[in-house]
Coordinates of C-alpha atoms (C1' of nucleotides) in Angstrom, one line a residue:
Chain A
X49 CA 33.0 -40.8 14.1
X50 CA 29.5 -39.6 13.4
X51 CA 29.0 -35.9 13.1
X52 CA 27.6 -34.4 16.3
X53 CA 23.8 -34.1 16.5
X54 CA 22.4 -31.2 14.8
X55 CA 20.8 -29.9 18.0
X56 CA 24.3 -29.8 19.6
X57 CA 26.0 -27.5 17.3
X58 CA 23.1 -25.2 16.6
X59 CA 23.9 -22.8 19.4
X60 CA 22.8 -20.1 17.0
X61 CA 20.3 -20.5 14.1
X62 CA 22.2 -20.0 10.9
X63 CA 22.0 -16.6 9.3
X64 CA 19.7 -16.3 6.3
X65 CA 18.2 -13.5 4.3
X66 CA 14.9 -14.2 6.1
X67 CA 16.4 -13.9 9.5
X68 CA 18.2 -10.7 8.6
X69 CA 15.0 -9.1 7.3
X70 CA 13.0 -10.2 10.4
X71 CA 15.6 -8.7 12.7
X72 CA 15.8 -5.5 10.6
X73 CA 12.0 -5.1 10.8
X74 CA 12.1 -5.5 14.6
X75 CA 15.0 -3.1 14.9
X76 CA 13.3 -0.4 12.8
X77 CA 10.0 -0.8 14.7
X78 CA 11.8 -0.4 18.0
X79 CA 14.1 2.4 17.2
X80 CA 13.0 4.0 14.0
X81 CA 14.9 4.7 10.8
X82 CA 18.1 5.8 12.5
X83 CA 18.4 2.6 14.7
X84 CA 18.5 0.5 11.5
X85 CA 22.2 0.4 11.0
X86 CA 24.3 -2.5 9.7
X87 CA 26.2 -2.5 13.0
X88 CA 23.1 -2.5 15.2
X89 CA 21.6 -5.3 13.0
X90 CA 24.7 -7.4 13.3
X91 CA 24.8 -6.9 17.1
X92 CA 21.1 -8.0 17.3
X93 CA 22.0 -11.2 15.4
X94 CA 25.2 -11.9 17.4
X95 CA 27.4 -11.3 14.4
X96 CA 29.7 -8.6 13.0
X97 CA 28.1 -6.1 10.6
X98 CA 30.2 -7.4 7.7
X99 CA 28.7 -10.9 7.9
X100 CA 25.4 -9.5 6.8
X101 CA 26.8 -8.9 3.3
X102 CA 26.8 -12.6 2.8
X103 CA 23.0 -12.6 2.8
X104 CA 21.9 -9.2 1.5
X105 CA 23.5 -7.1 -1.2
X106 CA 23.6 -3.9 0.8
X107 CA 21.4 -1.7 2.9
X108 CA 19.1 -0.8 0.0
X109 CA 18.5 -4.5 -0.5
X110 CA 17.4 -4.7 3.1
X111 CA 15.0 -1.8 2.6
X112 CA 13.5 -3.5 -0.4
X113 CA 12.9 -6.5 1.7
X114 CA 11.4 -4.6 4.5
X115 CA 9.0 -2.7 2.3
X116 CA 7.7 -5.9 0.9
X117 CA 7.1 -7.3 4.4
X118 CA 5.0 -4.2 5.1
X119 CA 3.0 -4.6 1.9
X120 CA 2.4 -8.2 3.0
X121 CA 0.5 -6.8 6.1
X122 CA -1.9 -4.8 4.0
X123 CA -5.3 -6.5 3.2
X124 CA -7.3 -6.0 0.0
X125 CA -10.7 -7.6 -0.2
X126 CA -10.8 -10.4 -2.9
X127 CA -12.7 -9.3 -6.1
X128 CA -16.5 -9.4 -5.8
X129 CA -16.6 -9.6 -2.0
X130 CA -17.2 -5.9 -1.4
X131 CA -18.3 -2.9 -3.6
X132 CA -15.3 -0.8 -4.8
X133 CA -15.9 1.9 -2.2
X134 CA -16.0 -0.4 0.8
X135 CA -13.0 -2.4 -0.6
X136 CA -10.9 0.8 -1.1
X137 CA -12.0 2.2 2.3
X138 CA -10.8 -1.0 4.1
X139 CA -7.6 -1.0 2.1
X140 CA -6.9 2.7 3.0
X141 CA -7.4 1.9 6.7
X142 CA -5.3 -1.2 6.4
X143 CA -2.4 0.9 4.8
X144 CA -2.7 3.5 7.6
X145 CA -2.6 0.8 10.3
X146 CA 0.4 -0.8 8.7
X147 CA 2.2 2.6 8.6
X148 CA 1.3 3.2 12.2
X149 CA 3.1 -0.1 13.1
X150 CA 6.0 0.8 10.8
X151 CA 6.3 4.6 10.6
X152 CA 9.9 4.4 9.3
X153 CA 8.4 2.8 6.1
X154 CA 6.4 5.9 5.0
X155 CA 9.0 7.4 2.7
X156 CA 10.0 4.0 1.3
X157 CA 6.7 2.4 0.1
X158 CA 6.6 4.1 -3.3
X159 CA 9.2 4.2 -6.0
X160 CA 11.0 0.9 -5.3
X161 CA 13.0 0.0 -8.4
X162 CA 12.7 -3.7 -7.5
X163 CA 9.2 -4.1 -6.1
X164 CA 8.7 -7.4 -4.2
X165 CA 5.9 -9.9 -4.8
X166 CA 3.6 -8.5 -2.0
X167 CA 4.0 -5.0 -3.5
X168 CA 3.1 -6.3 -6.9
X169 CA 0.1 -8.4 -5.7
X170 CA -1.1 -5.4 -3.7
X171 CA -1.1 -2.9 -6.6
X172 CA -2.5 -5.4 -9.0
X173 CA -5.4 -6.0 -6.7
X174 CA -6.1 -2.3 -6.2
X175 CA -6.0 -1.6 -9.9
X176 CA -8.2 -4.6 -10.5
X177 CA -10.8 -3.4 -8.0
X178 CA -11.0 0.0 -9.7
X179 CA -11.0 -1.2 -13.3
X180 CA -13.7 -3.8 -12.3
X181 CA -15.9 -1.1 -10.8
X182 CA -16.0 0.6 -14.2
X183 CA -13.3 3.3 -13.8
X184 CA -11.6 3.7 -17.2
X185 CA -7.8 3.2 -17.1
X186 CA -6.9 6.8 -16.8
X187 CA -9.6 7.5 -14.2
X188 CA -8.3 4.5 -12.2
X189 CA -4.8 5.9 -12.2
X190 CA -6.2 9.3 -11.0
X191 CA -8.2 7.6 -8.3
X192 CA -5.2 5.6 -7.0
X193 CA -3.0 8.6 -7.2
X194 CA -5.3 10.8 -5.1
X195 CA -6.0 8.0 -2.5
X196 CA -2.4 7.1 -2.0
X197 CA -1.2 10.7 -1.9
X198 CA -3.8 11.3 0.9
X199 CA -3.0 8.1 2.8
X200 CA 0.8 8.6 2.7
X201 CA 0.5 12.3 3.4
X202 CA -1.7 11.7 6.4
X203 CA 0.6 9.0 7.7
X204 CA 3.5 11.5 7.3
X205 CA 1.7 14.2 9.3
X206 CA 0.6 11.7 12.0
X207 CA 4.2 10.6 12.3
X208 CA 5.6 14.1 12.5
X209 CA 3.1 15.9 14.6
X210 CA 4.4 16.2 18.1
X211 CA 1.3 14.7 19.9
X212 CA -0.2 11.2 19.7
X213 CA -3.2 11.1 22.1
X214 CA -5.9 13.8 22.6
X215 CA -4.5 14.4 26.1
X216 CA -1.1 15.4 24.7
X217 CA -2.6 18.1 22.4
X218 CA -3.1 20.6 25.2
X219 CA 0.4 20.0 26.6
X220 CA 2.0 20.6 23.2
X221 CA -0.2 23.7 22.5
X222 CA 1.0 25.1 25.8
X223 CA 4.6 24.6 24.9
X224 CA 4.1 26.1 21.4
X225 CA 2.4 29.1 23.0
X226 CA 5.6 29.5 25.1
X227 CA 7.8 29.3 22.0
X228 CA 5.7 32.0 20.2
X229 CA 6.0 35.3 22.1
X230 CA 3.6 37.2 19.9
X231 CA 0.7 34.8 19.5
X232 CA -1.7 37.8 19.5
X233 CA -0.4 38.5 16.0
X234 CA -1.9 35.2 14.8
X235 CA -5.6 35.3 15.8
X236 CA -6.5 32.2 13.9
X237 CA -3.7 30.1 15.3
X238 CA -4.7 31.3 18.7
X239 CA -8.1 29.9 18.0
X240 CA -6.5 26.6 17.0
X241 CA -4.4 26.4 20.2
X242 CA -7.5 27.2 22.3
X243 CA -9.9 24.9 20.6
X244 CA -7.5 22.0 20.1
X245 CA -6.5 22.1 23.8
X246 CA -10.2 22.0 24.7
X247 CA -11.6 19.4 22.3
X248 CA -8.5 17.4 21.4
X249 CA -7.7 15.9 18.1
X250 CA -8.3 12.3 17.1
X251 CA -6.3 11.0 14.2
X252 CA -8.6 8.2 13.3
X253 CA -11.6 10.4 13.0
X254 CA -9.6 13.0 11.0
X255 CA -8.3 10.3 8.7
X256 CA -11.7 9.0 7.9
X257 CA -13.2 12.4 7.3
X258 CA -10.8 13.1 4.4
X259 CA -11.0 9.5 3.2
X260 CA -14.8 9.6 2.9
X261 CA -14.6 13.0 1.3
X262 CA -12.3 11.6 -1.4
X263 CA -14.2 8.3 -1.8
X264 CA -17.5 10.1 -2.2
X265 CA -16.0 12.4 -4.8
X266 CA -14.6 9.5 -6.7
X267 CA -17.9 7.7 -6.6
X268 CA -19.6 10.8 -8.1
X269 CA -17.1 10.7 -10.9
X270 CA -17.5 7.0 -11.7
X271 CA -19.0 6.1 -15.1
X272 CA -22.1 3.9 -14.9
X273 CA -22.8 4.3 -11.2
Chain B
X235 CA 48.5 53.7 13.3
X236 CA 44.9 53.7 11.9
X237 CA 43.3 50.3 11.6
X238 CA 43.3 48.9 8.1
X239 CA 40.4 49.7 5.8
X240 CA 37.4 47.5 6.3
X241 CA 37.6 46.4 2.7
X242 CA 41.1 45.0 3.2
X243 CA 40.5 42.7 6.1
X244 CA 37.1 41.5 4.9
X245 CA 38.6 38.6 2.9
X246 CA 35.6 36.6 4.2
X247 CA 32.3 37.9 5.2
X248 CA 31.8 37.2 8.9
X249 CA 29.8 34.1 9.8
X250 CA 26.2 34.8 10.9
X251 CA 23.1 32.7 11.5
X252 CA 21.7 34.2 8.3
X253 CA 24.8 33.2 6.2
X254 CA 24.8 29.7 7.8
X255 CA 21.2 29.1 6.9
X256 CA 21.5 30.4 3.3
X257 CA 24.5 28.1 2.7
X258 CA 22.6 25.2 4.3
X259 CA 19.7 25.9 1.9
X260 CA 22.0 25.9 -1.1
X261 CA 23.7 22.7 0.1
X262 CA 20.4 20.8 0.6
X263 CA 19.1 22.0 -2.7
X264 CA 22.2 20.8 -4.5
X265 CA 22.8 17.5 -2.8
X266 CA 19.7 16.6 -0.9
X267 CA 19.2 15.6 2.7
X268 CA 22.4 13.6 3.0
X269 CA 24.6 16.3 1.7
X270 CA 23.5 18.6 4.5
X271 CA 26.2 17.7 7.1
X272 CA 27.9 20.0 9.5
X273 CA 31.2 19.2 8.0
X274 CA 30.0 19.9 4.4
X275 CA 28.4 23.1 5.6
X276 CA 31.6 24.2 7.3
X277 CA 33.6 23.4 4.1
X278 CA 31.2 25.5 2.0
X279 CA 31.7 28.5 4.4
X280 CA 35.5 28.1 4.6
X281 CA 35.4 27.2 8.2
X282 CA 35.6 24.1 10.4
X283 CA 32.3 22.3 11.3
X284 CA 32.7 23.2 14.9
X285 CA 32.6 27.0 14.2
X286 CA 29.0 26.6 13.2
X287 CA 28.0 26.0 16.8
X288 CA 28.8 29.6 17.5
X289 CA 25.8 30.6 15.4
X290 CA 23.3 27.8 15.6
X291 CA 22.5 25.6 18.5
X292 CA 22.8 22.3 16.6
X293 CA 21.6 20.6 13.4
X294 CA 17.9 20.6 14.5
X295 CA 18.1 24.4 14.8
X296 CA 19.4 24.6 11.3
X297 CA 16.4 22.5 10.1
X298 CA 14.0 24.8 11.9
X299 CA 15.6 27.8 10.1
X300 CA 15.5 26.0 6.7
X301 CA 11.8 25.1 7.1
X302 CA 11.0 28.7 7.8
X303 CA 12.8 29.8 4.7
X304 CA 10.7 27.4 2.6
X305 CA 7.5 28.6 4.2
X306 CA 8.6 32.1 3.3
X307 CA 8.5 31.1 -0.4
X308 CA 4.8 30.0 -0.2
X309 CA 2.2 32.6 -1.3
X310 CA -1.2 33.0 0.2
X311 CA -3.6 35.5 -1.4
X312 CA -4.4 38.4 1.0
X313 CA -7.9 38.2 2.5
X314 CA -10.7 39.3 0.1
X315 CA -8.6 39.2 -3.1
X316 CA -9.8 35.8 -4.2
X317 CA -12.7 33.5 -3.2
X318 CA -11.6 30.7 -0.8
X319 CA -11.4 28.0 -3.5
X320 CA -9.1 30.0 -5.8
X321 CA -7.0 31.1 -2.9
X322 CA -6.6 27.6 -1.5
X323 CA -5.9 26.3 -5.0
X324 CA -3.1 28.8 -5.6
X325 CA -1.7 28.1 -2.2
X326 CA -1.6 24.3 -2.8
X327 CA 0.2 24.8 -6.1
X328 CA 2.6 27.2 -4.4
X329 CA 3.3 24.6 -1.7
X330 CA 4.0 21.9 -4.3
X331 CA 6.2 24.3 -6.3
X332 CA 8.2 25.1 -3.1
X333 CA 8.6 21.4 -2.3
X334 CA 9.8 20.7 -5.9
X335 CA 12.5 23.3 -5.4
X336 CA 13.3 21.8 -1.9
X337 CA 12.3 18.2 -1.9
X338 CA 14.5 17.5 1.2
X339 CA 12.0 19.6 3.2
X340 CA 9.0 17.3 2.6
X341 CA 9.2 15.4 5.9
X342 CA 10.2 18.5 7.9
X343 CA 7.4 21.0 7.2
X344 CA 4.9 19.7 9.7
X345 CA 5.5 19.2 13.4
X346 CA 8.2 21.7 14.2
X347 CA 8.2 22.3 17.9
X348 CA 9.6 25.9 17.3
X349 CA 7.7 27.1 14.3
X350 CA 9.3 30.2 12.7
X351 CA 7.5 33.5 11.8
X352 CA 6.9 32.6 8.1
X353 CA 5.4 29.2 9.2
X354 CA 3.1 31.0 11.7
X355 CA 2.0 33.7 9.2
X356 CA 1.3 31.0 6.6
X357 CA -0.9 28.8 8.8
X358 CA -2.7 31.9 10.2
X359 CA -3.5 33.1 6.7
X360 CA -4.8 29.7 5.6
X361 CA -7.0 29.3 8.7
X362 CA -8.2 32.9 8.3
X363 CA -9.2 32.2 4.6
X364 CA -11.2 29.1 5.5
X365 CA -12.9 30.7 8.6
X366 CA -13.7 33.8 6.6
X367 CA -15.3 31.7 3.9
X368 CA -17.8 30.3 6.4
X369 CA -16.2 27.0 7.4
X370 CA -16.9 26.4 11.1
X371 CA -13.8 25.9 13.2
X372 CA -13.8 22.1 13.1
X373 CA -14.7 22.0 9.4
X374 CA -11.8 24.3 8.7
X375 CA -9.4 22.0 10.6
X376 CA -10.8 19.0 8.6
X377 CA -10.3 21.0 5.3
X378 CA -6.7 22.0 6.1
X379 CA -5.9 18.4 7.2
X380 CA -7.2 16.8 4.0
X381 CA -5.6 19.4 1.7
X382 CA -2.2 19.3 3.5
X383 CA -2.2 15.5 3.7
X384 CA -2.8 15.4 -0.1
X385 CA -0.2 18.0 -0.9
X386 CA 2.5 16.5 1.2
X387 CA 1.7 13.0 0.1
X388 CA 1.7 14.0 -3.5
X389 CA 5.0 15.7 -3.1
X390 CA 6.4 12.6 -1.4
X391 CA 5.3 10.4 -4.3
X392 CA 6.7 12.8 -6.8
X393 CA 10.0 12.9 -5.0
X394 CA 10.3 9.1 -4.7
X395 CA 8.9 7.9 -8.0
X396 CA 11.8 6.9 -10.2
X397 CA 10.8 9.1 -13.2
X398 CA 10.5 12.8 -13.6
X399 CA 9.6 13.6 -17.2
X400 CA 7.0 11.7 -19.4
X401 CA 9.8 10.4 -21.5
X402 CA 11.4 8.6 -18.6
X403 CA 8.3 6.7 -17.8
X404 CA 8.7 4.2 -20.6
X405 CA 12.3 3.7 -19.7
X406 CA 11.5 2.9 -16.1
X407 CA 8.6 0.7 -17.1
X408 CA 11.0 -1.3 -19.2
X409 CA 13.4 -1.7 -16.4
X410 CA 10.7 -2.7 -14.0
X411 CA 9.4 -5.3 -16.5
X412 CA 12.9 -6.7 -16.5
X413 CA 13.0 -6.9 -12.7
X414 CA 9.6 -8.7 -12.6
X415 CA 10.0 -12.1 -14.3
X416 CA 6.3 -13.1 -13.9
X417 CA 4.5 -10.0 -15.1
X418 CA 1.8 -12.1 -16.6
X419 CA 0.7 -12.9 -13.1
X420 CA -0.3 -9.2 -12.6
X421 CA -2.6 -8.3 -15.5
X422 CA -3.5 -4.9 -14.2
X423 CA 0.1 -3.9 -13.6
X424 CA 0.9 -5.0 -17.1
X425 CA -1.8 -2.6 -18.3
X426 CA -0.2 0.1 -16.2
X427 CA 3.2 -0.6 -17.7
X428 CA 1.8 -0.6 -21.3
X429 CA -0.5 2.4 -21.0
X430 CA 2.0 4.6 -19.0
X431 CA 4.8 3.9 -21.5
X432 CA 2.4 4.9 -24.3
X433 CA 0.8 8.0 -22.9
X434 CA 3.3 9.1 -20.2
X435 CA 2.5 10.6 -16.9
X436 CA 2.4 14.3 -16.1
X437 CA 2.7 15.2 -12.4
X438 CA 1.2 18.7 -12.8
X439 CA -2.0 17.3 -14.4
X440 CA -2.2 14.5 -11.9
X441 CA -1.7 16.9 -9.0
X442 CA -4.5 19.2 -10.2
X443 CA -6.9 16.4 -10.7
X444 CA -6.8 15.3 -7.1
X445 CA -6.6 18.9 -5.9
X446 CA -9.8 19.9 -7.8
X447 CA -11.5 16.7 -6.6
X448 CA -10.9 17.7 -3.0
X449 CA -11.6 21.4 -3.4
X450 CA -15.0 20.6 -5.1
X451 CA -15.9 18.2 -2.4
X452 CA -15.0 20.8 0.3
X453 CA -17.0 23.5 -1.5
X454 CA -20.0 21.1 -1.5
X455 CA -19.7 20.7 2.2
X456 CA -19.3 24.4 3.0
X457 CA -22.2 26.0 5.0
X458 CA -23.8 29.0 3.4
X459 CA -22.4 28.5 -0.1
Chain C
dA85 C1' 34.1 36.6 20.9
dC86 C1' 35.0 33.5 17.7
dC87 C1' 37.5 29.6 15.7
dT88 C1' 40.1 25.1 15.9
dG89 C1' 42.2 20.2 16.8
dA90 C1' 41.6 16.3 18.9
dA91 C1' 38.5 13.2 20.6
dC92 C1' 34.3 10.3 21.2
dA93 C1' 30.9 7.3 19.6
dC94 C1' 29.0 6.4 15.6
dC95 C1' 27.9 5.4 9.9
dG96 C1' 28.1 2.0 5.1
dT97 C1' 31.2 -0.7 2.7
dT98 C1' 35.6 -3.1 0.8
dC99 C1' 39.0 -6.4 1.2
dA100 C1' 42.3 -9.6 2.6
dA101 C1' 42.7 -12.9 6.0
dG102 C1' 41.0 -16.5 8.7
dT103 C1' 38.1 -21.0 9.8
Chain D
dA288 C1' 31.0 -21.1 2.4
dC289 C1' 30.7 -18.1 5.8
dC290 C1' 32.6 -14.9 9.2
dT291 C1' 36.0 -11.4 10.9
dG292 C1' 39.5 -7.4 11.8
dA293 C1' 41.3 -3.6 10.0
dA294 C1' 40.7 0.1 7.3
dC295 C1' 38.5 4.0 4.6
dA296 C1' 35.9 7.9 4.3
dC297 C1' 32.4 9.6 6.6
dC298 C1' 28.6 11.4 10.7
dG299 C1' 27.0 15.1 15.1
dT300 C1' 28.8 17.0 19.1
dT301 C1' 31.9 18.2 23.3
dC302 C1' 35.6 20.4 25.2
dA303 C1' 39.9 22.4 26.2
dA304 C1' 43.0 25.2 23.8
dG305 C1' 44.2 28.8 21.0
dT306 C1' 43.8 33.8 18.9

DNA sequence: ACCTGAACACCGTTCAAGT
DNA sequence: ACCTGAACACCGTTCAAGT
């Protein structure tokens, strides 16, 4: 008897590392860091949590894979296409956009002991861009350090601050005012509460202010400009 | 019969919110974020986890209290003592030092819905320093945003990067080399690995490079300088 | 007023047992 | 080869019961 047609017995696609990682990405995007549990992930794939261990080593291994998927979403202009400032500006915005889509990744991007291929390609391209623009090795490390600290720090603030749209600012300021009985003791915070409620706060504008400040300062420090 | 002397029956100091928070701070400092569980905290205080709920509302309430203890460790020069740049430079270094002592706090400092008194005092002092130095309101917000994004982002990198001392750098670079079979495909990362192993990496120097870059740029943008 | 035991609905991971 | 059930040692929190 011939084995049954493949289509018949494929009621579920077989589990693979790829499928586990894709499901983990979706789960983290939907419910954040705490939703990403082995049990939830198993449930999502129609399988018991323990089955996952046939395809990934452990949860750390899943995080390694997820971080590399995020790095894969970040664009860096190919060498020679843009001047270094435009290339690094676009890259910074691309990193922020990726971290807005995947805020659970913010604390995980740096410091992987097993960096994946997208991670390696990304950092090689960034260092290549800076070195190619004339930054000596140490200056390129400084430049990357200050840019990345700013980008990740801004993403962290954006994730944690309790408002997202300009409209929500005045709401939150009102609640905070309620939680602080002696606001008169803090005149400069009172100003922040009043002004922010009036004029709002736009993350994109704020991000680009600091980014351009840093890029301009780095350009001023660049040898042979 | 007179009641027994106080000293006799005080085999344990009575539980208070203060004592709970102090123990929580010590626990987090010793074992990081994941060691700070209600059960561990109860054990540390010689009590069942459930008893803690008589003194704090829940774990979020504990985190609120801890964050305010950390803000209490950050110094800001009193108005008029230093020029704005020196005051903000010292403050930034004080924040980084506090976050080195309490790395578990990095993701928690911003975005508290119930900011404590030390938190309020701190931010009022910082805004006061910038406004007093002539930064218009919006420029002061920009300045604080870029400084804090940098400080928190740098602290996050420092916490996550897998080496602490310059000596450890070459070790880690060796391991990473082992984990990346095709390092030749990434010439600029190869340079990083080689150079970093040779010359090391000092966080304090690196932090101050970016900090001074940002402070100089802000000073250039300050009206009436 | 404060503390506790038991319970509920969760974690990551191991291991022997099943198919 | 892959999947599972039961188990281990954990989570935060609620609630009725104790003192």
